[in-house]
Amino acid sequence: MTTPSTSTASAIPAISIQGLRKSFGPVEVLKDISLDVNHGEVVCVIGPSGSGKSTLLRCVNLLEQPTAGKIFVGEAEMTDPDVDIDGVRRKIGMVFQSFNLFPHLSVLENLTVAQTKVLKRSKSEADTIARSNLERVGMSHKEDAFPAQLSGGQQQRVAIARSLSMTPDLMLFDEPTSALDPELVGEVLAVMKGLAKDGMTMMVVTHEMAFARDVADRVVFMDGGYLVEEGHPDQVIGNPQHERTKSFLYRVL
Ligand code: ADP
Ligand code: MG
């Protein structure tokens, strides 16, 4: 028999979004979104520009303050005013379209600075964790390089390794390959595919339909602030039920 705490932990989703609404001034850009992401699950969010994908992702770690609804990350309610927001955010890795590496720090230092300053890890422990994550993204040979010396794809792989070095419980990706030259997209997607295979919980906003189809456990289609359709990629991408999903896919595929 499992202990109550174990069975509770496994029953709680990694992310639970419940009746989320977000307005900017008079404009409501997220309209009653409910979505759970389970531990180890990869959920890809697709949809046209302006449909609210980034805002949804940013609400999960409270980079945007929801107007209504609740968001849980594990057991922590992000929308509770008393939540230890910094503590929960430390468990959430986020990777953006722009790589945002510190330009004046080497690759290795980019991966260790928050470990030592925020997590209070020793320098040697931080170095060890950083090096194992550089290896994971195939960037060990560049630990002494500076960001400007790297290609966009290499910078994004370092940014992913930097996030991983904080030992997050889950990772949020907002169009991580959109700023890359086409020939550099594959190496970043390959790293993300590896993470998924290792069981990382991931919420990924992407226009890469082949990646979504191949890697996602579930695909969510958003349009005009609504969660229009969700399901297995073969269903949402391969056999969409809603007209808006069909016309979006017709345009991008
Ligand atoms: P997507 O990521 O799907 O392209 P966004 O979440 O970025 O969409 O944007 C959804 C809508 O919210 C858009 O109409 C956008 O203009 C608006 N929006 C996003 N951020 C802000 C903001 N900080 N202030 C005002 N409007 C915003
Ligand atoms: Mg966006």
PDB file of N, CA and C in Angstrom, residues 2 25 37 73 75 101 105 114 176 207 219 224:
ATOM      1  N   THR A   2       0.535   2.209  -0.810  1.00  0.00           N
ATOM      2  CA  THR A   2       1.323   3.446  -0.849  1.00  0.00           C
ATOM      3  C   THR A   2       0.926   4.355   0.316  1.00  0.00           C
ATOM      4  N   GLY A  25      -5.808  45.827 -19.862  1.00  0.00           N
ATOM      5  CA  GLY A  25      -6.788  46.910 -19.974  1.00  0.00           C
ATOM      6  C   GLY A  25      -8.148  46.309 -20.272  1.00  0.00           C
ATOM      7  N   VAL A  37      -1.238  19.758 -16.917  1.00  0.00           N
ATOM      8  CA  VAL A  37      -0.069  19.088 -17.493  1.00  0.00           C
ATOM      9  C   VAL A  37       0.436  18.121 -16.432  1.00  0.00           C
ATOM     10  N   VAL A  73       1.176  25.015  -9.467  1.00  0.00           N
ATOM     11  CA  VAL A  73       2.378  24.331  -9.943  1.00  0.00           C
ATOM     12  C   VAL A  73       2.732  23.330  -8.855  1.00  0.00           C
ATOM     13  N   GLU A  75       1.945  21.474  -5.795  1.00  0.00           N
ATOM     14  CA  GLU A  75       0.998  21.791  -4.724  1.00  0.00           C
ATOM     15  C   GLU A  75       0.859  23.285  -4.480  1.00  0.00           C
ATOM     16  N   LEU A 101      21.537  35.081 -22.834  1.00  0.00           N
ATOM     17  CA  LEU A 101      22.728  34.715 -22.053  1.00  0.00           C
ATOM     18  C   LEU A 101      23.408  35.996 -21.582  1.00  0.00           C
ATOM     19  N   LEU A 105      29.850  36.932 -19.566  1.00  0.00           N
ATOM     20  CA  LEU A 105      30.254  35.713 -18.845  1.00  0.00           C
ATOM     21  C   LEU A 105      30.517  34.586 -19.830  1.00  0.00           C
ATOM     22  N   ALA A 114      23.769  31.603 -11.267  1.00  0.00           N
ATOM     23  CA  ALA A 114      22.534  31.510 -10.468  1.00  0.00           C
ATOM     24  C   ALA A 114      22.585  30.332  -9.496  1.00  0.00           C
ATOM     25  N   PRO A 176      11.210  28.446 -28.829  1.00  0.00           N
ATOM     26  CA  PRO A 176      12.672  28.452 -28.636  1.00  0.00           C
ATOM     27  C   PRO A 176      13.475  28.420 -29.934  1.00  0.00           C
ATOM     28  N   HIS A 207       5.946  26.566 -33.360  1.00  0.00           N
ATOM     29  CA  HIS A 207       5.377  26.483 -34.704  1.00  0.00           C
ATOM     30  C   HIS A 207       5.918  25.267 -35.452  1.00  0.00           C
ATOM     31  N   VAL A 219      -1.343  18.004 -27.722  1.00  0.00           N
ATOM     32  CA  VAL A 219      -1.245  19.281 -28.423  1.00  0.00           C
ATOM     33  C   VAL A 219      -2.481  20.110 -28.059  1.00  0.00           C
ATOM     34  N   GLY A 224      -7.556  33.236 -30.639  1.00  0.00           N
ATOM     35  CA  GLY A 224      -8.330  34.346 -30.083  1.00  0.00           C
ATOM     36  C   GLY A 224      -8.527  34.282 -28.581  1.00  0.00           C
TER      37      GLY A 224
END
